[in-house]
Amino acid sequence: MNARRPLCGLQVPRTVQGVTNKFVALNKRDDVFLALGNGIIRVWEFRAEENRLAYRNCCLGIVHRQIECVKVDADDRFVYYGTRSGDITQVELDVNQAGDVTPRFIDSIGRFLKTEKQQKNESSWFGHGVTALFLPTDQKDTMFIGTGNGCVYEVRKMMVPVKDPIRSRHGVTRSSPRSRTVLDPIRKAQLSGEITTIYPALHQKSVYVGTSVSSIHRFDSDNWARYELIFTTNHGSVFGVNFPQDFSGVFATAGQDYVRLWSAVDGREMLRLQVANMVCTVVDFMRDGHSIISAWSDGKIRAFSPESGRLLYEINDAHPKAVTAMATTGDCTRIVTGGKEGQVRVWIVSPSGHKMLNSMHDHKGLVSCIRMNHDSSKCVSSSEDGTCVIWDLE
């Protein structure tokens, strides 16, 4: 590393090259590491006395998996890798007297289905693939698993008898009992997004879980029903941001599937309002602070309570296409919106209902922004057609 030069290298033949996307080192040896990819597991060994690399491939037969995560147990005896198919593949590392490591495929492991109903209606594979693994060093029969559909499992490895029919040379079918490793779920929790990282801090009696939606959760290791969100942030594009009138303690952001209310003091998420498969394009507060007004890609306006997150009212078909711009008046009785089709509309809102007051068609392109003057008597709208129009709201 100090000289910044490679020690050695080796070109793998094209016939066994494969596509490598994961690397993992052993725990007790510095000269051996594994390279894993789609349909290939290869053990690499650095032979310092010869200054060269050597490799051995694991014969997987007809097993072809897309590898998502990989872990080696504390004794460097087994390798477990999670796959997009939803199973966990177990590979044994055989070490001979000379210290050479040879990988050997053992089995593909799934969930243990206890009842006949589960065996009939459920799959033993984990939903949306296994995306995170953790093997505790002090509990060799325990494993933590994260899946693509947001489930976190604590499982126990166990052996169960399996009877497979075997046909002899004489055509006689008999059953030969054998044992197979399965994963018996002990605990399970459901989170949002794909599970990306699991780290049990058992000395703290906590399990930390990271997700693809930029959130970190902490579980009580004794009771998974008790967990808390300790960190989160926006995980995609932010399409809008706004502060309430004359108050800088909180602000709201708009993005894919959500409106989120944040503390401006410590950056903590205070409220999350979700609408599945929709994009919130604009977010604003009514001047009295009693509602959060949001514009969405499905052409609707939705108003939520900033305290409970309850939906207060919804303006269906506010625009025939997406709502792309919005502003509210100072008396909290009107909302001015702009749409993807180029129209600007004025809405009257009240606890008893809402109705459209006017619809203007001067713009020829998407309405990109709407702003009010100080007394809400006029507003100005801009458009992608290059025009700005001032509207009299009196």
mmCIF file of C-alpha atoms in Angstrom:
data_model
loop_
_atom_site.group_PDB
_atom_site.id
_atom_site.type_symbol
_atom_site.label_atom_id
_atom_site.label_comp_id
_atom_site.label_asym_id
_atom_site.label_seq_id
_atom_site.Cartn_x
_atom_site.Cartn_y
_atom_site.Cartn_z
ATOM 1 C CA MET A 1 0.000 0.000 0.000
ATOM 2 C CA ASN A 2 2.834 2.406 0.786
ATOM 3 C CA ALA A 3 4.443 1.852 -2.616
ATOM 4 C CA ARG A 4 1.038 2.035 -4.353
ATOM 5 C CA ARG A 5 1.837 -0.790 -6.730
ATOM 6 C CA PRO A 6 0.148 -4.146 -7.330
ATOM 7 C CA LEU A 7 1.829 -7.241 -5.930
ATOM 8 C CA CYS A 8 0.512 -9.644 -8.537
ATOM 9 C CA GLY A 9 -2.409 -10.354 -10.826
ATOM 10 C CA LEU A 10 -4.119 -13.160 -12.707
ATOM 11 C CA GLN A 11 -6.363 -13.230 -15.737
ATOM 12 C CA VAL A 12 -9.278 -15.654 -15.360
ATOM 13 C CA PRO A 13 -10.082 -17.635 -18.530
ATOM 14 C CA ARG A 14 -13.221 -16.517 -20.314
ATOM 15 C CA THR A 15 -14.823 -19.946 -19.920
ATOM 16 C CA VAL A 16 -14.981 -19.544 -16.111
ATOM 17 C CA GLN A 17 -14.829 -15.757 -15.833
ATOM 18 C CA GLY A 18 -18.413 -14.900 -14.891
ATOM 19 C CA VAL A 19 -19.540 -11.506 -13.556
ATOM 20 C CA THR A 20 -18.266 -10.685 -10.058
ATOM 21 C CA ASN A 21 -20.159 -8.149 -7.953
ATOM 22 C CA LYS A 22 -19.358 -9.118 -4.328
ATOM 23 C CA PHE A 23 -16.116 -9.578 -2.377
ATOM 24 C CA VAL A 24 -15.757 -10.920 1.151
ATOM 25 C CA ALA A 25 -12.681 -11.680 3.268
ATOM 26 C CA LEU A 26 -12.234 -14.475 5.772
ATOM 27 C CA ASN A 27 -12.085 -13.663 9.470
ATOM 28 C CA LYS A 28 -8.964 -15.644 10.422
ATOM 29 C CA ARG A 29 -6.871 -15.546 7.253
ATOM 30 C CA ASP A 30 -5.527 -12.522 5.403
ATOM 31 C CA ASP A 31 -4.400 -14.425 2.329
ATOM 32 C CA VAL A 32 -7.809 -15.742 1.250
ATOM 33 C CA PHE A 33 -10.882 -13.925 -0.028
ATOM 34 C CA LEU A 34 -13.992 -14.830 -1.992
ATOM 35 C CA ALA A 35 -15.380 -13.319 -5.169
ATOM 36 C CA LEU A 36 -19.055 -13.940 -5.871
ATOM 37 C CA GLY A 37 -21.257 -13.081 -8.799
ATOM 38 C CA ASN A 38 -24.145 -14.267 -10.904
ATOM 39 C CA GLY A 39 -23.721 -18.019 -11.056
ATOM 40 C CA ILE A 40 -20.157 -18.101 -9.737
ATOM 41 C CA ILE A 41 -18.326 -18.445 -6.399
ATOM 42 C CA ARG A 42 -14.545 -18.275 -6.517
ATOM 43 C CA VAL A 43 -11.992 -18.582 -3.700
ATOM 44 C CA TRP A 44 -8.815 -16.564 -4.258
ATOM 45 C CA GLU A 45 -5.581 -17.237 -2.385
ATOM 46 C CA PHE A 46 -2.485 -15.020 -2.335
ATOM 47 C CA ARG A 47 0.655 -17.143 -2.157
ATOM 48 C CA ALA A 48 3.260 -14.773 -0.832
ATOM 49 C CA GLU A 49 6.220 -17.149 -1.218
ATOM 50 C CA GLU A 50 5.481 -17.448 -4.935
ATOM 51 C CA ASN A 51 4.102 -13.894 -5.283
ATOM 52 C CA ARG A 52 1.093 -15.054 -7.231
ATOM 53 C CA LEU A 53 -2.677 -15.585 -7.022
ATOM 54 C CA ALA A 54 -4.495 -18.891 -7.280
ATOM 55 C CA TYR A 55 -8.209 -19.581 -7.408
ATOM 56 C CA ARG A 56 -10.723 -22.395 -7.068
ATOM 57 C CA ASN A 57 -14.289 -22.325 -8.349
ATOM 58 C CA CYS A 58 -17.295 -23.708 -6.542
ATOM 59 C CA CYS A 59 -19.377 -26.104 -8.601
ATOM 60 C CA LEU A 60 -22.983 -24.880 -8.365
ATOM 61 C CA GLY A 61 -24.477 -27.237 -10.921
ATOM 62 C CA ILE A 62 -27.878 -26.014 -12.050
ATOM 63 C CA VAL A 63 -28.151 -23.471 -9.215
ATOM 64 C CA HIS A 64 -28.081 -19.947 -10.660
ATOM 65 C CA ARG A 65 -28.710 -17.041 -8.313
ATOM 66 C CA GLN A 66 -28.371 -13.273 -8.337
ATOM 67 C CA ILE A 67 -26.370 -12.526 -5.187
ATOM 68 C CA GLU A 68 -27.477 -9.597 -3.018
ATOM 69 C CA CYS A 69 -25.401 -9.986 0.179
ATOM 70 C CA VAL A 70 -22.795 -12.338 1.654
ATOM 71 C CA LYS A 71 -21.419 -13.214 5.105
ATOM 72 C CA VAL A 72 -18.771 -15.640 6.401
ATOM 73 C CA ASP A 73 -19.260 -17.263 9.798
ATOM 74 C CA ALA A 74 -16.798 -16.602 12.636
ATOM 75 C CA ASP A 75 -14.979 -19.934 12.160
ATOM 76 C CA ASP A 76 -14.491 -19.448 8.390
ATOM 77 C CA ARG A 77 -16.270 -22.731 7.839
ATOM 78 C CA PHE A 78 -19.412 -21.646 6.016
ATOM 79 C CA VAL A 79 -20.335 -18.849 3.624
ATOM 80 C CA TYR A 80 -23.950 -17.694 3.434
ATOM 81 C CA TYR A 81 -25.205 -15.479 0.644
ATOM 82 C CA GLY A 82 -28.650 -14.021 0.140
ATOM 83 C CA THR A 83 -30.156 -14.056 -3.314
ATOM 84 C CA ARG A 84 -32.745 -12.103 -5.248
ATOM 85 C CA SER A 85 -34.730 -15.356 -5.512
ATOM 86 C CA GLY A 86 -35.385 -15.208 -1.762
ATOM 87 C CA ASP A 87 -33.263 -18.102 -0.497
ATOM 88 C CA ILE A 88 -29.954 -18.234 1.371
ATOM 89 C CA THR A 89 -27.287 -20.451 -0.168
ATOM 90 C CA GLN A 90 -24.834 -22.245 2.122
ATOM 91 C CA VAL A 91 -21.303 -22.998 0.911
ATOM 92 C CA GLU A 92 -18.771 -24.941 2.967
ATOM 93 C CA LEU A 93 -15.061 -24.014 2.885
ATOM 94 C CA ASP A 94 -13.001 -27.221 3.078
ATOM 95 C CA VAL A 95 -9.412 -26.710 4.243
ATOM 96 C CA ASN A 96 -6.881 -29.482 3.597
ATOM 97 C CA GLN A 97 -3.657 -30.154 5.502
ATOM 98 C CA ALA A 98 -1.709 -27.805 3.252
ATOM 99 C CA GLY A 99 -4.114 -24.977 4.083
ATOM 100 C CA ASP A 100 -5.729 -24.835 0.655
ATOM 101 C CA VAL A 101 -9.400 -23.780 0.687
ATOM 102 C CA THR A 102 -11.929 -25.502 -1.563
ATOM 103 C CA PRO A 103 -15.554 -24.236 -1.732
ATOM 104 C CA ARG A 104 -18.331 -26.821 -1.754
ATOM 105 C CA PHE A 105 -22.009 -26.103 -2.357
ATOM 106 C CA ILE A 106 -24.232 -27.424 0.463
ATOM 107 C CA ASP A 107 -27.832 -26.306 -0.018
ATOM 108 C CA SER A 108 -30.280 -23.471 -0.572
ATOM 109 C CA ILE A 109 -32.013 -22.637 2.704
ATOM 110 C CA GLY A 110 -35.477 -21.174 3.190
ATOM 111 C CA ARG A 111 -38.015 -20.533 5.933
ATOM 112 C CA PHE A 112 -39.395 -23.360 8.034
ATOM 113 C CA LEU A 113 -43.123 -23.670 7.371
ATOM 114 C CA LYS A 114 -44.562 -25.248 10.500
ATOM 115 C CA THR A 115 -48.193 -25.868 9.616
ATOM 116 C CA GLU A 116 -49.866 -27.604 6.687
ATOM 117 C CA LYS A 117 -51.659 -24.361 5.850
ATOM 118 C CA GLN A 118 -48.340 -22.512 5.547
ATOM 119 C CA GLN A 119 -46.871 -25.296 3.459
ATOM 120 C CA LYS A 120 -49.880 -25.131 1.138
ATOM 121 C CA ASN A 121 -50.259 -21.336 0.789
ATOM 122 C CA GLU A 122 -46.826 -19.833 1.428
ATOM 123 C CA SER A 123 -43.403 -20.051 -0.136
ATOM 124 C CA SER A 124 -40.403 -20.984 1.962
ATOM 125 C CA TRP A 125 -38.367 -18.300 0.169
ATOM 126 C CA PHE A 126 -38.215 -14.764 1.559
ATOM 127 C CA GLY A 127 -40.262 -12.128 -0.276
ATOM 128 C CA HIS A 128 -38.481 -9.854 -2.781
ATOM 129 C CA GLY A 129 -35.116 -11.450 -2.080
ATOM 130 C CA VAL A 130 -32.649 -11.521 0.817
ATOM 131 C CA THR A 131 -30.865 -8.151 0.825
ATOM 132 C CA ALA A 132 -29.071 -8.108 4.212
ATOM 133 C CA LEU A 133 -27.482 -10.700 6.505
ATOM 134 C CA PHE A 134 -25.806 -10.711 9.899
ATOM 135 C CA LEU A 135 -24.260 -13.670 11.748
ATOM 136 C CA PRO A 136 -23.736 -13.086 15.495
ATOM 137 C CA THR A 137 -20.402 -14.453 16.695
ATOM 138 C CA ASP A 138 -21.754 -15.555 20.088
ATOM 139 C CA GLN A 139 -24.928 -17.224 18.758
ATOM 140 C CA LYS A 140 -23.854 -19.605 16.006
ATOM 141 C CA ASP A 141 -27.336 -20.958 15.355
ATOM 142 C CA THR A 142 -28.895 -17.491 15.022
ATOM 143 C CA MET A 143 -29.067 -15.328 11.937
ATOM 144 C CA PHE A 144 -30.554 -11.906 11.177
ATOM 145 C CA ILE A 145 -32.138 -11.488 7.736
ATOM 146 C CA GLY A 146 -33.419 -8.436 5.853
ATOM 147 C CA THR A 147 -35.571 -8.699 2.739
ATOM 148 C CA GLY A 148 -36.494 -6.596 -0.235
ATOM 149 C CA ASN A 149 -40.069 -6.085 0.963
ATOM 150 C CA GLY A 150 -38.942 -4.484 4.240
ATOM 151 C CA CYS A 151 -39.153 -7.478 6.590
ATOM 152 C CA VAL A 152 -36.530 -8.088 9.272
ATOM 153 C CA TYR A 153 -36.212 -11.597 10.723
ATOM 154 C CA GLU A 154 -34.327 -13.175 13.562
ATOM 155 C CA VAL A 155 -34.132 -16.864 12.678
ATOM 156 C CA ARG A 156 -32.702 -20.009 14.210
ATOM 157 C CA LYS A 157 -30.981 -22.603 12.074
ATOM 158 C CA MET A 158 -32.324 -26.080 12.669
ATOM 159 C CA MET A 159 -32.261 -29.508 11.036
ATOM 160 C CA VAL A 160 -35.490 -31.184 9.989
ATOM 161 C CA PRO A 161 -35.974 -34.658 8.468
ATOM 162 C CA VAL A 162 -36.954 -34.786 4.825
ATOM 163 C CA LYS A 163 -38.137 -37.833 2.904
ATOM 164 C CA ASP A 164 -37.192 -37.791 -0.745
ATOM 165 C CA PRO A 165 -38.367 -40.524 -3.127
ATOM 166 C CA ILE A 166 -35.447 -42.427 -4.651
ATOM 167 C CA ARG A 167 -35.831 -44.725 -7.659
ATOM 168 C CA SER A 168 -33.511 -47.702 -7.731
ATOM 169 C CA ARG A 169 -32.052 -49.417 -10.770
ATOM 170 C CA HIS A 170 -34.877 -51.955 -10.662
ATOM 171 C CA GLY A 171 -37.589 -49.290 -10.799
ATOM 172 C CA VAL A 172 -38.604 -49.628 -7.154
ATOM 173 C CA THR A 173 -39.377 -46.340 -5.403
ATOM 174 C CA ARG A 174 -38.439 -46.052 -1.742
ATOM 175 C CA SER A 175 -38.001 -43.220 0.755
ATOM 176 C CA SER A 176 -34.621 -42.395 2.251
ATOM 177 C CA PRO A 177 -34.757 -40.066 5.273
ATOM 178 C CA ARG A 178 -32.228 -37.271 5.406
ATOM 179 C CA SER A 179 -31.828 -33.981 7.257
ATOM 180 C CA ARG A 180 -32.014 -30.499 5.813
ATOM 181 C CA THR A 181 -31.207 -27.088 7.253
ATOM 182 C CA VAL A 182 -34.112 -24.654 7.551
ATOM 183 C CA LEU A 183 -34.568 -21.236 9.139
ATOM 184 C CA ASP A 184 -37.145 -21.032 11.902
ATOM 185 C CA PRO A 185 -38.332 -17.397 12.392
ATOM 186 C CA ILE A 186 -38.138 -16.260 16.020
ATOM 187 C CA ARG A 187 -39.032 -12.598 15.522
ATOM 188 C CA LYS A 188 -40.255 -10.511 12.615
ATOM 189 C CA ALA A 189 -40.793 -6.792 12.000
ATOM 190 C CA GLN A 190 -42.067 -4.830 8.997
ATOM 191 C CA LEU A 191 -40.452 -1.560 7.853
ATOM 192 C CA SER A 192 -40.744 0.664 4.788
ATOM 193 C CA GLY A 193 -38.331 0.174 1.932
ATOM 194 C CA GLU A 194 -35.729 -2.479 1.229
ATOM 195 C CA ILE A 195 -33.544 -3.603 4.142
ATOM 196 C CA THR A 196 -29.923 -2.702 3.358
ATOM 197 C CA THR A 197 -28.042 -3.177 6.666
ATOM 198 C CA ILE A 198 -28.547 -5.070 9.928
ATOM 199 C CA TYR A 199 -26.255 -4.605 12.902
ATOM 200 C CA PRO A 200 -27.236 -6.151 16.254
ATOM 201 C CA ALA A 201 -25.491 -4.396 19.158
ATOM 202 C CA LEU A 202 -26.416 -7.121 21.625
ATOM 203 C CA HIS A 203 -24.370 -5.593 24.468
ATOM 204 C CA GLN A 204 -26.738 -2.610 24.201
ATOM 205 C CA LYS A 205 -29.742 -4.917 23.756
ATOM 206 C CA SER A 206 -30.415 -3.154 20.449
ATOM 207 C CA VAL A 207 -30.633 -4.075 16.769
ATOM 208 C CA TYR A 208 -29.969 -1.324 14.221
ATOM 209 C CA VAL A 209 -31.562 -1.632 10.777
ATOM 210 C CA GLY A 210 -30.941 0.577 7.733
ATOM 211 C CA THR A 211 -33.326 0.802 4.774
ATOM 212 C CA SER A 212 -33.262 1.977 1.178
ATOM 213 C CA VAL A 213 -35.502 4.936 2.072
ATOM 214 C CA SER A 214 -32.631 6.512 4.069
ATOM 215 C CA SER A 215 -33.922 5.512 7.500
ATOM 216 C CA ILE A 216 -32.223 3.890 10.500
ATOM 217 C CA HIS A 217 -34.368 2.096 13.078
ATOM 218 C CA ARG A 218 -33.403 0.786 16.487
ATOM 219 C CA PHE A 219 -35.096 -2.348 17.870
ATOM 220 C CA ASP A 220 -35.195 -3.595 21.421
ATOM 221 C CA SER A 221 -33.483 -6.987 21.137
ATOM 222 C CA ASP A 222 -35.906 -8.494 23.678
ATOM 223 C CA ASN A 223 -39.104 -7.060 22.192
ATOM 224 C CA TRP A 224 -39.224 -6.201 18.495
ATOM 225 C CA ALA A 225 -42.631 -4.599 18.920
ATOM 226 C CA ARG A 226 -40.704 -1.722 20.472
ATOM 227 C CA TYR A 227 -38.615 0.103 17.886
ATOM 228 C CA GLU A 228 -37.899 3.716 17.101
ATOM 229 C CA LEU A 229 -36.825 5.753 14.116
ATOM 230 C CA ILE A 230 -33.502 7.314 15.100
ATOM 231 C CA PHE A 231 -32.532 8.888 11.756
ATOM 232 C CA THR A 232 -34.126 9.629 8.422
ATOM 233 C CA THR A 233 -33.757 11.992 5.483
ATOM 234 C CA ASN A 234 -35.198 12.495 1.996
ATOM 235 C CA HIS A 235 -34.279 9.482 -0.114
ATOM 236 C CA GLY A 236 -35.175 10.871 -3.541
ATOM 237 C CA SER A 237 -35.754 14.109 -5.405
ATOM 238 C CA VAL A 238 -37.247 16.981 -3.391
ATOM 239 C CA PHE A 239 -39.729 18.863 -5.588
ATOM 240 C CA GLY A 240 -40.809 21.528 -3.122
ATOM 241 C CA VAL A 241 -40.020 23.048 0.277
ATOM 242 C CA ASN A 242 -41.829 25.681 2.354
ATOM 243 C CA PHE A 243 -41.986 27.331 5.779
ATOM 244 C CA PRO A 244 -45.213 28.363 7.546
ATOM 245 C CA GLN A 245 -46.049 32.059 7.613
ATOM 246 C CA ASP A 246 -44.085 33.893 10.350
ATOM 247 C CA PHE A 247 -42.736 30.701 11.921
ATOM 248 C CA SER A 248 -39.303 29.199 11.283
ATOM 249 C CA GLY A 249 -39.414 26.232 13.666
ATOM 250 C CA VAL A 250 -40.630 23.718 11.098
ATOM 251 C CA PHE A 251 -40.662 23.269 7.327
ATOM 252 C CA ALA A 252 -42.240 20.843 4.869
ATOM 253 C CA THR A 253 -40.785 19.012 1.866
ATOM 254 C CA ALA A 254 -42.514 17.411 -1.119
ATOM 255 C CA GLY A 255 -41.264 14.318 -2.932
ATOM 256 C CA GLN A 256 -42.102 10.922 -4.357
ATOM 257 C CA ASP A 257 -45.015 9.396 -2.389
ATOM 258 C CA TYR A 258 -44.846 11.811 0.524
ATOM 259 C CA VAL A 259 -45.052 15.157 2.273
ATOM 260 C CA ARG A 260 -42.713 15.360 5.271
ATOM 261 C CA LEU A 261 -42.706 17.836 8.146
ATOM 262 C CA TRP A 262 -39.297 18.554 9.674
ATOM 263 C CA SER A 263 -37.973 20.376 12.719
ATOM 264 C CA ALA A 264 -35.733 23.241 11.626
ATOM 265 C CA VAL A 265 -33.987 23.136 15.019
ATOM 266 C CA ASP A 266 -32.552 19.594 15.036
ATOM 267 C CA GLY A 267 -33.522 18.227 11.586
ATOM 268 C CA ARG A 268 -35.836 15.612 13.086
ATOM 269 C CA GLU A 269 -38.768 14.286 11.054
ATOM 270 C CA MET A 270 -41.989 15.196 12.849
ATOM 271 C CA LEU A 271 -44.644 13.918 10.449
ATOM 272 C CA ARG A 272 -44.834 11.904 7.241
ATOM 273 C CA LEU A 273 -47.876 11.986 4.953
ATOM 274 C CA GLN A 274 -47.804 9.286 2.288
ATOM 275 C CA VAL A 275 -49.793 8.832 -0.910
ATOM 276 C CA ALA A 276 -48.675 5.680 -2.704
ATOM 277 C CA ASN A 277 -47.377 5.874 -6.281
ATOM 278 C CA MET A 278 -47.879 9.653 -6.544
ATOM 279 C CA VAL A 279 -45.485 12.607 -6.643
ATOM 280 C CA CYS A 280 -46.088 15.673 -4.505
ATOM 281 C CA THR A 281 -45.030 18.601 -6.668
ATOM 282 C CA VAL A 282 -45.774 21.582 -4.377
ATOM 283 C CA VAL A 283 -46.323 21.974 -0.638
ATOM 284 C CA ASP A 284 -47.555 25.050 1.245
ATOM 285 C CA PHE A 285 -49.098 26.071 4.564
ATOM 286 C CA MET A 286 -52.290 27.987 5.060
ATOM 287 C CA ARG A 287 -51.467 31.321 6.680
ATOM 288 C CA ASP A 288 -53.339 30.374 9.874
ATOM 289 C CA GLY A 289 -51.169 27.232 10.208
ATOM 290 C CA HIS A 290 -54.154 24.891 10.505
ATOM 291 C CA SER A 291 -53.500 22.882 7.335
ATOM 292 C CA ILE A 292 -50.762 21.713 4.987
ATOM 293 C CA ILE A 293 -51.807 22.121 1.346
ATOM 294 C CA SER A 294 -50.177 19.812 -1.187
ATOM 295 C CA ALA A 295 -50.381 19.445 -4.969
ATOM 296 C CA TRP A 296 -49.979 16.048 -6.622
ATOM 297 C CA SER A 297 -49.163 14.428 -9.935
ATOM 298 C CA ASP A 298 -52.625 12.819 -10.143
ATOM 299 C CA GLY A 299 -54.232 16.259 -10.533
ATOM 300 C CA LYS A 300 -55.508 16.476 -6.931
ATOM 301 C CA ILE A 301 -55.083 18.967 -4.101
ATOM 302 C CA ARG A 302 -54.851 17.390 -0.647
ATOM 303 C CA ALA A 303 -55.026 19.224 2.678
ATOM 304 C CA PHE A 304 -53.687 17.596 5.848
ATOM 305 C CA SER A 305 -53.670 18.483 9.519
ATOM 306 C CA PRO A 306 -50.100 19.427 10.587
ATOM 307 C CA GLU A 307 -50.644 17.905 14.027
ATOM 308 C CA SER A 308 -52.242 14.523 13.340
ATOM 309 C CA GLY A 309 -51.644 14.092 9.606
ATOM 310 C CA ARG A 310 -55.366 13.502 9.050
ATOM 311 C CA LEU A 311 -56.713 14.255 5.566
ATOM 312 C CA LEU A 312 -58.916 17.347 5.935
ATOM 313 C CA TYR A 313 -60.232 17.604 2.383
ATOM 314 C CA GLU A 314 -59.342 16.656 -1.160
ATOM 315 C CA ILE A 315 -60.012 18.500 -4.421
ATOM 316 C CA ASN A 316 -60.459 15.845 -7.077
ATOM 317 C CA ASP A 317 -59.614 16.743 -10.685
ATOM 318 C CA ALA A 318 -58.158 20.090 -9.685
ATOM 319 C CA HIS A 319 -56.422 19.850 -13.070
ATOM 320 C CA PRO A 320 -56.830 17.317 -15.871
ATOM 321 C CA LYS A 321 -53.104 16.534 -15.596
ATOM 322 C CA ALA A 322 -50.598 17.089 -12.785
ATOM 323 C CA VAL A 323 -50.835 20.133 -10.508
ATOM 324 C CA THR A 324 -47.475 21.885 -10.958
ATOM 325 C CA ALA A 325 -47.846 25.200 -9.085
ATOM 326 C CA MET A 326 -49.859 26.494 -6.148
ATOM 327 C CA ALA A 327 -50.298 29.490 -3.818
ATOM 328 C CA THR A 328 -52.723 30.342 -0.991
ATOM 329 C CA THR A 329 -54.337 33.646 -0.065
ATOM 330 C CA GLY A 330 -53.874 35.463 3.230
ATOM 331 C CA ASP A 331 -57.492 35.028 4.338
ATOM 332 C CA CYS A 332 -57.160 31.210 3.997
ATOM 333 C CA THR A 333 -60.260 30.982 1.795
ATOM 334 C CA ARG A 334 -58.748 30.572 -1.688
ATOM 335 C CA ILE A 335 -56.125 28.431 -3.403
ATOM 336 C CA VAL A 336 -54.667 29.346 -6.789
ATOM 337 C CA THR A 337 -53.282 26.397 -8.747
ATOM 338 C CA GLY A 338 -51.472 25.868 -12.029
ATOM 339 C CA GLY A 339 -51.467 22.697 -14.104
ATOM 340 C CA LYS A 340 -49.344 20.806 -16.569
ATOM 341 C CA GLU A 341 -51.869 21.645 -19.289
ATOM 342 C CA GLY A 342 -51.271 25.400 -18.783
ATOM 343 C CA GLN A 343 -54.441 26.453 -16.937
ATOM 344 C CA VAL A 344 -54.546 28.625 -13.796
ATOM 345 C CA ARG A 345 -57.507 27.991 -11.516
ATOM 346 C CA VAL A 346 -58.889 29.700 -8.404
ATOM 347 C CA TRP A 347 -60.560 27.559 -5.729
ATOM 348 C CA ILE A 348 -62.696 28.578 -2.768
ATOM 349 C CA VAL A 349 -62.165 26.283 0.225
ATOM 350 C CA SER A 350 -64.064 26.114 3.518
ATOM 351 C CA PRO A 351 -64.890 23.500 6.180
ATOM 352 C CA SER A 352 -68.155 22.813 4.381
ATOM 353 C CA GLY A 353 -66.619 22.147 0.964
ATOM 354 C CA HIS A 354 -64.816 23.626 -2.019
ATOM 355 C CA LYS A 355 -65.610 24.856 -5.525
ATOM 356 C CA MET A 356 -63.790 26.342 -8.509
ATOM 357 C CA LEU A 357 -64.222 30.100 -8.836
ATOM 358 C CA ASN A 358 -62.465 30.653 -12.154
ATOM 359 C CA SER A 359 -60.243 28.980 -14.745
ATOM 360 C CA MET A 360 -57.800 30.977 -16.923
ATOM 361 C CA HIS A 361 -56.247 29.684 -20.144
ATOM 362 C CA ASP A 362 -53.660 32.316 -21.147
ATOM 363 C CA HIS A 363 -50.602 30.064 -20.795
ATOM 364 C CA LYS A 364 -49.705 27.652 -23.576
ATOM 365 C CA GLY A 365 -47.326 25.495 -21.546
ATOM 366 C CA LEU A 366 -46.859 24.029 -18.091
ATOM 367 C CA VAL A 367 -47.410 26.510 -15.241
ATOM 368 C CA SER A 368 -44.133 26.502 -13.309
ATOM 369 C CA CYS A 369 -44.762 28.942 -10.427
ATOM 370 C CA ILE A 370 -47.456 31.089 -8.783
ATOM 371 C CA ARG A 371 -46.801 33.878 -6.251
ATOM 372 C CA MET A 372 -49.147 36.196 -4.319
ATOM 373 C CA ASN A 373 -48.629 39.877 -3.533
ATOM 374 C CA HIS A 374 -48.706 41.122 0.071
ATOM 375 C CA ASP A 375 -52.496 41.476 0.383
ATOM 376 C CA SER A 376 -53.478 38.573 -1.927
ATOM 377 C CA SER A 377 -55.272 40.911 -4.297
ATOM 378 C CA LYS A 378 -53.073 39.853 -7.233
ATOM 379 C CA CYS A 379 -50.908 36.920 -8.193
ATOM 380 C CA VAL A 380 -48.381 36.282 -10.933
ATOM 381 C CA SER A 381 -47.892 32.989 -12.743
ATOM 382 C CA SER A 382 -45.011 31.841 -14.915
ATOM 383 C CA SER A 383 -44.996 29.168 -17.575
ATOM 384 C CA GLU A 384 -42.633 27.062 -19.640
ATOM 385 C CA ASP A 385 -43.908 28.920 -22.713
ATOM 386 C CA GLY A 386 -41.817 31.892 -21.570
ATOM 387 C CA THR A 387 -44.673 34.097 -20.335
ATOM 388 C CA CYS A 388 -45.613 35.625 -16.989
ATOM 389 C CA VAL A 389 -49.201 36.714 -16.373
ATOM 390 C CA ILE A 390 -50.471 38.966 -13.564
ATOM 391 C CA TRP A 391 -53.964 38.067 -12.368
ATOM 392 C CA ASP A 392 -56.404 40.286 -10.500
ATOM 393 C CA LEU A 393 -58.040 38.193 -7.771
ATOM 394 C CA GLU A 394 -60.492 40.849 -6.523
#
